[in-house]
Coordinates of C-alpha atoms in Angstrom, one line a residue:
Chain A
X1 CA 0.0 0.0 0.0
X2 CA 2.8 2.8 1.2
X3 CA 4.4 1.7 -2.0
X4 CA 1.5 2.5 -4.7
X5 CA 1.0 5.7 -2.7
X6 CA 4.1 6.8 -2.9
X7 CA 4.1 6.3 -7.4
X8 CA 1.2 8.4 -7.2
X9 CA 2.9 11.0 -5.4
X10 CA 5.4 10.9 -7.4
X11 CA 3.4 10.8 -10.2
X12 CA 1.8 13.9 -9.2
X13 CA 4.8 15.8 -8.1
X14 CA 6.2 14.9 -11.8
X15 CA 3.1 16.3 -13.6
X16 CA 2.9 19.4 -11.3
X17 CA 6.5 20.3 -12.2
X18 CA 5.2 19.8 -16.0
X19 CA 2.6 22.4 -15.3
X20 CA 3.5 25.0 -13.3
X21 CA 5.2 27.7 -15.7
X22 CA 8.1 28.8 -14.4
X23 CA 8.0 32.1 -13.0
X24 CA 11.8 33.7 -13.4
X25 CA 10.8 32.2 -17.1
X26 CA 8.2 34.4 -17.4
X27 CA 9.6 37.3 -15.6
X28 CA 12.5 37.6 -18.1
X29 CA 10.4 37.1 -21.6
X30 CA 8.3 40.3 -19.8
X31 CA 11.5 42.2 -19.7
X32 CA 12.8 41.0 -23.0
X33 CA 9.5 42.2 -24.5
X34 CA 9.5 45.8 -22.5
X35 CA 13.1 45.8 -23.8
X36 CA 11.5 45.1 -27.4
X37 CA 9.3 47.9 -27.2
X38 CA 11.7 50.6 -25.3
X39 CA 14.4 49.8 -28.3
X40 CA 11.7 50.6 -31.1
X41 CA 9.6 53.2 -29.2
X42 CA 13.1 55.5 -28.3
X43 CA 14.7 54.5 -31.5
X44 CA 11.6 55.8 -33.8
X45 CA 11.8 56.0 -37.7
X46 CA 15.6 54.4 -37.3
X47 CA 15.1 52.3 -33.8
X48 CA 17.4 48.8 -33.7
X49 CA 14.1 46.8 -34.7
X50 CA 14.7 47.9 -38.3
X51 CA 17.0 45.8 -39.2
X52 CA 15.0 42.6 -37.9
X53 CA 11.9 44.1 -39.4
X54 CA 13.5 44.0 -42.5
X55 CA 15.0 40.6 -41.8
X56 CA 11.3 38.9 -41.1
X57 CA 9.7 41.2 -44.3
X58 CA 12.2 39.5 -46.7
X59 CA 11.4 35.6 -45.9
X60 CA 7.5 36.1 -44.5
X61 CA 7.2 38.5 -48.0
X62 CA 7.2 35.9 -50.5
X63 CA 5.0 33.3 -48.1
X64 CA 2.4 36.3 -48.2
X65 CA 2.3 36.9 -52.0
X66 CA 2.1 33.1 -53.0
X67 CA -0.7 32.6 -50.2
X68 CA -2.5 35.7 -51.6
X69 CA -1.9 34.2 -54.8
X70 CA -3.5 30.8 -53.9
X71 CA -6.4 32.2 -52.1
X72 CA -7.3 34.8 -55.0
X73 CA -9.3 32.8 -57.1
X74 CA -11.4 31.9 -54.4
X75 CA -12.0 35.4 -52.9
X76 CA -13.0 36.0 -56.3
X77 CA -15.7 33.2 -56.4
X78 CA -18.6 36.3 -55.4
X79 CA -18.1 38.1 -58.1
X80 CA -17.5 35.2 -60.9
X81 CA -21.0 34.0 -59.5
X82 CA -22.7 37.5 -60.5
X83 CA -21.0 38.6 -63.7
X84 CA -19.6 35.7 -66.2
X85 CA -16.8 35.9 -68.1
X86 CA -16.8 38.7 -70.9
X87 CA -19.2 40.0 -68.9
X88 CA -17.2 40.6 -65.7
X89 CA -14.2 42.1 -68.5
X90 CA -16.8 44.4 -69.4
X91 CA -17.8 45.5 -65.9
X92 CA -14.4 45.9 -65.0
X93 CA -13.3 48.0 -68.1
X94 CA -16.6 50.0 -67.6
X95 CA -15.9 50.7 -63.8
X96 CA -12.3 51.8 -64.4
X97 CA -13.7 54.1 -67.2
X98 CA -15.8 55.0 -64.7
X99 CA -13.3 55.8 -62.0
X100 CA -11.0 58.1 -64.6
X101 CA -13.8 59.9 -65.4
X102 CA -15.3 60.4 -61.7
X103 CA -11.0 61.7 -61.1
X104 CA -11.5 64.1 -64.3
X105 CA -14.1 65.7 -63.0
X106 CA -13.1 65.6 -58.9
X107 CA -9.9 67.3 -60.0
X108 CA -11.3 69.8 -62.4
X109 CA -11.6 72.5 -59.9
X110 CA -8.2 71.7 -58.6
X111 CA -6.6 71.0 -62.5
X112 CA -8.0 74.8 -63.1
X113 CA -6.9 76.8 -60.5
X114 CA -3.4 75.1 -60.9
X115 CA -3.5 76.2 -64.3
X116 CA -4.3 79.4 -63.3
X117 CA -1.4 80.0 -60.2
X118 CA 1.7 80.9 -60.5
X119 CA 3.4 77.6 -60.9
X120 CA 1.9 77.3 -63.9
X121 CA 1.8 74.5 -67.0
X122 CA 5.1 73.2 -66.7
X123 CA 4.9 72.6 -62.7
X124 CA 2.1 70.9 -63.2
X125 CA 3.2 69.1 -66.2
X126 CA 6.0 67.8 -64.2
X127 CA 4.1 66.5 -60.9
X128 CA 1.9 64.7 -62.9
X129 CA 4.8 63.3 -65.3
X130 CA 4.9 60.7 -62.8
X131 CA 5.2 56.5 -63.7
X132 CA 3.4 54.1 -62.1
X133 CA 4.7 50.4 -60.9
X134 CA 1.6 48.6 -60.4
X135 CA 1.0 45.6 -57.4
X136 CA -1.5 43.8 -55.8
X137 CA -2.4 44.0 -51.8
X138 CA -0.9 40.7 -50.6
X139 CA -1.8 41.2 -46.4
X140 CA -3.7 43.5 -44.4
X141 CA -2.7 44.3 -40.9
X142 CA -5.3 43.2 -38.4
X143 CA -7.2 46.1 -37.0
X144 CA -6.4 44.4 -33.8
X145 CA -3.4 45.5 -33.9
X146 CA -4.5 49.3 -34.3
X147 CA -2.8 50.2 -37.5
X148 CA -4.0 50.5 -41.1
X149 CA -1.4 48.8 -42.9
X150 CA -0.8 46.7 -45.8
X151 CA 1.6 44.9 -47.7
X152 CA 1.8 45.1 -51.6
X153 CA 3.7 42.9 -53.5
X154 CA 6.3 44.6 -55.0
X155 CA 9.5 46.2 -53.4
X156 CA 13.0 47.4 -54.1
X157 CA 13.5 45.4 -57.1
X158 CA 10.2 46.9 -58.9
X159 CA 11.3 49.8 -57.9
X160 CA 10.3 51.3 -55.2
X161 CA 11.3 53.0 -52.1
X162 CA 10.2 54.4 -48.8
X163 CA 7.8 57.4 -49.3
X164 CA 6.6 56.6 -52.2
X165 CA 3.0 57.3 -52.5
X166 CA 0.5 54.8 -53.3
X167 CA -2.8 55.0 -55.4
X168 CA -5.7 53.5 -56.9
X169 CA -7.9 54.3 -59.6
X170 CA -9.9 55.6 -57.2
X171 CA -8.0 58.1 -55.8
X172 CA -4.9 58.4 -53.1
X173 CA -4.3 55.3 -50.5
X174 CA -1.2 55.8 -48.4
X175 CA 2.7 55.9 -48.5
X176 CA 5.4 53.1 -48.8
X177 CA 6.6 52.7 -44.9
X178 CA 9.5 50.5 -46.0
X179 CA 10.4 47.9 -48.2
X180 CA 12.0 44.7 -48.8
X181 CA 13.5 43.1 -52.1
X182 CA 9.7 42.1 -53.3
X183 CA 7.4 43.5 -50.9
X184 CA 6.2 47.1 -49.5
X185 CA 4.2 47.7 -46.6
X186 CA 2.1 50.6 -47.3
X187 CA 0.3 52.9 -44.6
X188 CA -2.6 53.7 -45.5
X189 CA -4.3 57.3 -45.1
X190 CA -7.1 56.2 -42.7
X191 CA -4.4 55.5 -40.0
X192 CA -4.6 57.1 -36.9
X193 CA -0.6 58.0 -37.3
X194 CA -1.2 59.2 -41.0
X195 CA -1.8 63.1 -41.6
X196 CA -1.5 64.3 -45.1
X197 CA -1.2 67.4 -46.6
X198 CA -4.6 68.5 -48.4
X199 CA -6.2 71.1 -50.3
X200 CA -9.7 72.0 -51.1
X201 CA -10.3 71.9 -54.7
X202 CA -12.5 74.5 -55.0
X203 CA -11.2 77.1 -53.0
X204 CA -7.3 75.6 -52.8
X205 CA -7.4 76.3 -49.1
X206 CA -4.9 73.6 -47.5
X207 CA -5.0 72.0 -44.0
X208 CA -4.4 68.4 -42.9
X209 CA -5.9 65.1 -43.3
X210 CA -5.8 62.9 -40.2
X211 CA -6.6 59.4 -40.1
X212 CA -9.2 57.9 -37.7
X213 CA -8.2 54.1 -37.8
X214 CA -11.1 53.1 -39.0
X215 CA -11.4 50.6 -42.4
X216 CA -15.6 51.9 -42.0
X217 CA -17.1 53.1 -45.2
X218 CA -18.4 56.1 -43.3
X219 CA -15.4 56.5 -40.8
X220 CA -13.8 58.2 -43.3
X221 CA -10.9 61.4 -42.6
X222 CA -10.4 64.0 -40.8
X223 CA -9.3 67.3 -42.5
X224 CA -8.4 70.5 -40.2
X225 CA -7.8 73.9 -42.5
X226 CA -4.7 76.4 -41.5
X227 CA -7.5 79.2 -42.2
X228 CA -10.2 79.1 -39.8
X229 CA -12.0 81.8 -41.4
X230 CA -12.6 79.2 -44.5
X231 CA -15.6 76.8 -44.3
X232 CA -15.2 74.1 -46.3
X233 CA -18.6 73.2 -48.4
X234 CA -20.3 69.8 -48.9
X235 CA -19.2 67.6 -51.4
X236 CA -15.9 69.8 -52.1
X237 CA -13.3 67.6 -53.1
X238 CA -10.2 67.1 -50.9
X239 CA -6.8 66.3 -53.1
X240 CA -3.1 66.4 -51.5
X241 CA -1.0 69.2 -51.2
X242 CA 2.4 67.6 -52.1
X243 CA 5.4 68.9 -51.6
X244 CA 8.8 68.0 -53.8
X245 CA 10.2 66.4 -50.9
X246 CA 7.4 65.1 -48.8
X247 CA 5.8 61.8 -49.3
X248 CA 2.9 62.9 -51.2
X249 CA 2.8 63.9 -55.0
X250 CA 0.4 66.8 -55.2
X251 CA -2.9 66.2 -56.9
X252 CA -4.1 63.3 -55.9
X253 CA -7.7 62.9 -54.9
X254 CA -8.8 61.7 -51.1
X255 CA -12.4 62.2 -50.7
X256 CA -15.2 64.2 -50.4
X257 CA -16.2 66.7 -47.8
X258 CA -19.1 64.9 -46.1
X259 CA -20.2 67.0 -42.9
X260 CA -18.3 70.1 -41.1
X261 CA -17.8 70.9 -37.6
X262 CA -16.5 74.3 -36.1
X263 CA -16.2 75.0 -32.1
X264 CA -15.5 77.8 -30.5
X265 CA -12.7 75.7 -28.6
X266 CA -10.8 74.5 -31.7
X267 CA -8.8 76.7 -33.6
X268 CA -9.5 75.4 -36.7
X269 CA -12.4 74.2 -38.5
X270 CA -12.8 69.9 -39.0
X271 CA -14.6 68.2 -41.8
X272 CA -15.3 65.0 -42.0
X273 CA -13.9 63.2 -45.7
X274 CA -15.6 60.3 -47.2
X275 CA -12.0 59.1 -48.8
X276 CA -12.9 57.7 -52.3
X277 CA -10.8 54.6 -52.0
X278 CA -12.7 52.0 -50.8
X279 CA -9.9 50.6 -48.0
X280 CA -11.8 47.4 -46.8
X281 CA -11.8 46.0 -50.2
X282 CA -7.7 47.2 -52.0
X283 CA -6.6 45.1 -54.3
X284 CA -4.5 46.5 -57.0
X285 CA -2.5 49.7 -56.6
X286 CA 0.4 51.8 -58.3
X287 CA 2.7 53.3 -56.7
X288 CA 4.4 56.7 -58.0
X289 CA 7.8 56.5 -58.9
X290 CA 9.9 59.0 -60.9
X291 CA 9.5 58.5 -64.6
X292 CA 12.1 56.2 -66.3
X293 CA 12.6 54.1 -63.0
X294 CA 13.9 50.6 -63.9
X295 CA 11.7 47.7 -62.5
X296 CA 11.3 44.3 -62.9
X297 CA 7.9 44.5 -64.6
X298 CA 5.8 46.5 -66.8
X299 CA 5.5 50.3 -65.8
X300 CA 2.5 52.4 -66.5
X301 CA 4.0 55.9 -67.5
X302 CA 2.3 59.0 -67.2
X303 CA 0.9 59.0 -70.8
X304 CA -0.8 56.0 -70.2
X305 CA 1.7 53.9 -71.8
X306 CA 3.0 50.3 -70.7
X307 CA 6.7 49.9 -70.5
Chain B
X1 CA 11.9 19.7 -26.3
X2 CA 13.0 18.3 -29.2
X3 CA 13.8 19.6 -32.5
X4 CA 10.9 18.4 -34.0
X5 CA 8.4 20.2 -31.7
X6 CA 10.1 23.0 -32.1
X7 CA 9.7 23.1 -35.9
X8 CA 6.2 21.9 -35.9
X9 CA 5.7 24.7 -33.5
X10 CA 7.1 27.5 -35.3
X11 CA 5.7 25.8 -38.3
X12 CA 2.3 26.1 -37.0
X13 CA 2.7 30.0 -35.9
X14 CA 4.1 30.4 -39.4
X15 CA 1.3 29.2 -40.9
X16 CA -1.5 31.3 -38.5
X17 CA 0.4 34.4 -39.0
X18 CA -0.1 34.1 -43.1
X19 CA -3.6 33.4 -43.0
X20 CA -3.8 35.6 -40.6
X21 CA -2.9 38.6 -42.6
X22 CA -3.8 36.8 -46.5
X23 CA -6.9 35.2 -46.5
X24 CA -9.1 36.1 -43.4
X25 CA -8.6 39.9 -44.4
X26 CA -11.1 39.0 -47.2
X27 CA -13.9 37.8 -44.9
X28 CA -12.7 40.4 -42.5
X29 CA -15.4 42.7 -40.3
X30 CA -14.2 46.5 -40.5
X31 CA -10.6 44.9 -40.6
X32 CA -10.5 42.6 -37.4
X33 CA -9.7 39.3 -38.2
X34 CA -9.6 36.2 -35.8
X35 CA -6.2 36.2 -34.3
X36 CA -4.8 32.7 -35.4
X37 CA -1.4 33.2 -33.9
X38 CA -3.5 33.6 -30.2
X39 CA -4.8 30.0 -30.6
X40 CA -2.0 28.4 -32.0
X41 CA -0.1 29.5 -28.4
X42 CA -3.5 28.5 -26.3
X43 CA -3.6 25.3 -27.8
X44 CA 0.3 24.9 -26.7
X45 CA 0.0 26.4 -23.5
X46 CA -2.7 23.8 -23.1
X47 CA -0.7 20.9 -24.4
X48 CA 2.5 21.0 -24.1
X49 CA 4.8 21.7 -21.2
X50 CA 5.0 25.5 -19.2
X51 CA 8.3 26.8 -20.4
X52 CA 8.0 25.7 -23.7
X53 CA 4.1 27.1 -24.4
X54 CA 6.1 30.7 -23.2
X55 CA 8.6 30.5 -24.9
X56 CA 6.5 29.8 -28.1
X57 CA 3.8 32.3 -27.0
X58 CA 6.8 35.2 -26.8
X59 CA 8.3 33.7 -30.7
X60 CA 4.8 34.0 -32.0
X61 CA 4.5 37.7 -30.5
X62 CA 7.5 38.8 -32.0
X63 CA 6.7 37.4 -35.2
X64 CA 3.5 39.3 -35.3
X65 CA 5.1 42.2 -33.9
X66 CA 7.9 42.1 -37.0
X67 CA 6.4 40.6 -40.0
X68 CA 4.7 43.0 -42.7
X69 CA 2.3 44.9 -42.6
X70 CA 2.8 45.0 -38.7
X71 CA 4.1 48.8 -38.0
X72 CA 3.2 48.9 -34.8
X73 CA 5.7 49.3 -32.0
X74 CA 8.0 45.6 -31.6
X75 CA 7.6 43.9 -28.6
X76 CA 4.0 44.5 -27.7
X77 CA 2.3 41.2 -28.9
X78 CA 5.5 39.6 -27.6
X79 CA 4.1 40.9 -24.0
X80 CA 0.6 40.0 -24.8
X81 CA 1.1 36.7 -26.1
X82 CA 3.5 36.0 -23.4
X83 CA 0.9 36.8 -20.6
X84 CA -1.8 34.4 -22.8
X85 CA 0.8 31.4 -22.4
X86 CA 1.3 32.3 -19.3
X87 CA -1.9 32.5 -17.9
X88 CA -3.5 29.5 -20.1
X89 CA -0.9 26.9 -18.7
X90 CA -2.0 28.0 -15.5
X91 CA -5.5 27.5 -15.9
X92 CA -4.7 23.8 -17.7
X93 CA -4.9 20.8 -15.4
X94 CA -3.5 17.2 -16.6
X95 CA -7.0 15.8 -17.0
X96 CA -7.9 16.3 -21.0
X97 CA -9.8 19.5 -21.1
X98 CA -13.6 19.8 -21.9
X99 CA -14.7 21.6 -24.9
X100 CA -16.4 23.9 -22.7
X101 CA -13.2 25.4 -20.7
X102 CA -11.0 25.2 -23.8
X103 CA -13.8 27.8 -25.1
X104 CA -14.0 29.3 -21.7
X105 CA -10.0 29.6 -21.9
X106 CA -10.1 30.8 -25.4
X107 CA -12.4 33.6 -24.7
X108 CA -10.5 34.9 -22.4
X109 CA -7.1 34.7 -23.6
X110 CA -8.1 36.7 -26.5
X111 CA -9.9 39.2 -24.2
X112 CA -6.8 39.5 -22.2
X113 CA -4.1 39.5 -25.0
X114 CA -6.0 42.1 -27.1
X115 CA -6.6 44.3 -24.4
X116 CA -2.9 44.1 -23.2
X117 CA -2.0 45.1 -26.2
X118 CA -4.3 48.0 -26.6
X119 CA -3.3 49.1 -23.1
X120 CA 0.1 49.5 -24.4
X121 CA -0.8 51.3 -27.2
X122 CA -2.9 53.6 -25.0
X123 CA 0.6 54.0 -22.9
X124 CA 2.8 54.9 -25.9
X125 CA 0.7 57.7 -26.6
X126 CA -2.2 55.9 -29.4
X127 CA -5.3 58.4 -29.8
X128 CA -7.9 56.0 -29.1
X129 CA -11.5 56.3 -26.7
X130 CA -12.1 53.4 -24.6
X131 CA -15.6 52.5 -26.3
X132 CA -13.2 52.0 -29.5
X133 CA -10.9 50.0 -28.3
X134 CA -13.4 47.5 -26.5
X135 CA -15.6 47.3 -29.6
X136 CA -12.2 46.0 -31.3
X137 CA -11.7 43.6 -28.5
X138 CA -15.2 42.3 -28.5
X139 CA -15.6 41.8 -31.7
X140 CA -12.0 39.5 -31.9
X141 CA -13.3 37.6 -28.8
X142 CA -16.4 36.7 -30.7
X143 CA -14.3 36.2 -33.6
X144 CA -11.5 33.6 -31.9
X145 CA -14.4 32.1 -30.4
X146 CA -16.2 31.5 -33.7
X147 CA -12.7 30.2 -34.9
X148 CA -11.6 27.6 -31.5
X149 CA -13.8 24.6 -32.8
X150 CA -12.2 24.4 -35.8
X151 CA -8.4 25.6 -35.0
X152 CA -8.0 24.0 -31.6
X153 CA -9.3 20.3 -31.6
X154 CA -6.2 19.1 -34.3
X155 CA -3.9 21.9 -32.9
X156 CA -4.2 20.5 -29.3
X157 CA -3.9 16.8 -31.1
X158 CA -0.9 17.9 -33.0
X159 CA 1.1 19.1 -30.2
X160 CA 0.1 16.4 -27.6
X161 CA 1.2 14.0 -30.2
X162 CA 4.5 15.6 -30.3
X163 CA 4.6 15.3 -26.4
X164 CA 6.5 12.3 -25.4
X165 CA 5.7 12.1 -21.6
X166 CA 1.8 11.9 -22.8
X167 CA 3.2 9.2 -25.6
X168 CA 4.0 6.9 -22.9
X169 CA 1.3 7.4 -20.8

């Protein structure tokens, strides 16, 4: 009898020693990991986790285009069920028609007061003279995580570089964070770190577009103006400001105004922007390089031209 | 632990992270996705031995916390998932667990880990509101809830296969 007891003593004493998780253990993964985020949090845009970032990007990169490459055909199930075949060509062709058009005439007011200040033709000429390297949204970062990022499947060998800034055909996106050899990660405008330069097209008052984290249709953008005598109107169109060494090529479209607040507490006035990019659902973007960049695939240049 | 369990291991974080950010993105609600990786390290902490489910739960933190499009700052899904492991292998006991407490468990790792995380992003200076943040973590609890029937069941198998003290028992 003492002698089965003592097994299952043993026994027990064995499994408790299994299960009980260590405590200095845990103690010293919670430092590692407040030494993690002390190294990247003091070291900002150049912190000691670059590197490493850089490091995980270039082998989890490829994994993440090939998945999003395997799973596209089945993503894309919906919309083969509504429109057939030529038929979904047709929709597509017709819907990016669509979208120039809708651009033509959101950037008219812009396009004619450019014309019309001092820069003049050839500025313009120039800041639009700008190539696009086209890619496809391979990952989205989990709004879990509190950031509105993606990851596009192109990267230093297409390319492209940090800054860049990244479109659709509906209008701006975000700005290349970093890159690897074949991938970007992209922040997108509606993050709550993102602010952006903008300008109201019709009056070409400028102020700055914050984002609000959210990937909500109707969560849309924040944009305060530097003039808080100016009220923006509804349904003004928002483009960005740009600047030749900022992030942002001028003239690109965000959104719409969609509702205006002014208090007599804030300095400026807010509007609320119903961006025209619809950010739950990215799929293929360009990104804006200089014109005659070298890449390893086709480039659309600024006359509409493949190269 | 031996080199096999570690490789299935990291294989299996490997695996959640990629789904994680390419395919569940596109059934996605207002960009919260179930968090894979979170269950991959409750199933360990569940199944295999303390020191190794932490360790693994800290790997899979960092991996979330580095690989693209993460930009948040490093290290703070280390400290959440870390905690989960943590506080999962306590709550296991060395009876098999029902389906109900793995649930039970489930739900509130993911509660816990995601609010960690947000709390640190609330310390390092992230403009959130409160009612924001815990709409966020609601919605992955329901989420990694919807998700544990399917994801833990072979997880748990797969690592307590890999466990050799439970092979000879």
């Amino acid at each position: 009898m003492p002698d089965t007891r003592e097994r299952r003593w043993r026994g027990l004493d064995r499994l408790d020693a299994r299960n009980k998780a260590p405590r200095s253990l845990f103690i010293a993964l919670l430092l590692a990991s407040a030494t993690l985020i002390t190294l990247d949090y003091q070291g900002g845009p150049d912190s000691a986790m670059e590197p490493a970032r850089r490091a995980v990007g270039e082998a989890f990169g490829p994994v993440e285009s090939v998945t999003a490459a395997v799973v596209r055909p089945f993503t894309s199930v919906p919309s083969w069920l509504r429109s057939q075949g030529a038929l979904s060509d047709e929709i597509r062709d017709l819907q990016a028609e669509n979208s120039a058009l809708r651009n033509e005439v959101e950037t008219a007011g812009f396009d004619r007061n450019r014309l019309e200040s001092y820069d003049g033709l050839t500025q313009a000429a120039q800041d639009l003279g700008q190539a696009l390297v086209p890619a496809r949204v391979v990952a989205f970062g989990p709004s879990q995580s509190f950031s509105n990022t993606v990851t596009i499947d192109a990267g230093s060998e297409a390319g492209i570089g940090p800054d860049m800034t990244v479109v659709n055909n509906d209008g701006l996106v975000g700005r290349v964070l970093r890159v690897t050899r074949s991938t970007a990660t992209v922040l997108l405008v509606t993050d709550t770190e993102s602010i952006v330069g903008g300008r109201v097209g019709s009056s070409m008052e400028i102020g700055f577009v914050h984002g609000r984290g959210t990937l909500a249709d109707n969560g849309g953008l924040d944009l305060r103006l530097v003039d808080d005598a100016v009220v923006p109107a509804e349904h003004d169109t928002v483009v960005t400001w740009g600047s030749t060494g900022g992030p942002y090529q001028p003239g690109v479209p965000i959104g719409e105004v969609t509702e205006v607040y002014s208090s007599l507490l804030e300095t400026s006035q807010r509007a609320v922007i119903k961006p025209f990019v619809n950010f739950s659902a990215l799929d293929v973007v360009g990104v804006m390089v200089p014109t005659g960049t070298t890449s390893d695939r086709a480039v659309v240049e600024a006359d509409g031209a493949l190269r | 632990m031996s080199r096999a369990r570690v490789l299935v291991a990291l294989a299996a974080v490997v695996v959640a992270l990629v789904l994680q950010v390419s395919l569940f993105p596109h059934l996605a609600w207002q960009g919260i996705v179930p968090n894979l990786c979170l269950l991959v390290v409750v199933a360990a902490a569940l199944t295999i031995p303390a020191p190794s489910a932490l360790l693994l739960g800290f790997a899979a933190g960092v991996a979330l916390d580095l690989a693209p499009p993460a930009d948040h700052v490093a290290g703070r899904w280390a400290l959440a998932l870390t905690v989960v492991a943590f506080l999962a292998a306590r709550v296991r006991q060395d009876v098999r667990p029902t389906a109900v407490a793995v649930v039970a468990t489930v739900a509130a790792a993911s509660f816990i880990g995601t609010s960690i995380f947000a709390l640190t992003g609330l310390l390092l200076g992230d403009a959130w509101s409160v009612a924001e943040l815990l709409q966020v973590i609601v919605v992955a609890v329901v989420w990694d809830v919807l998700l544990t029937p399917f994801v833990l069941p072979p997880l748990m198998k797969l690592f307590g296969r890999l466990d050799p003290q439970r092979m000879t028992a």
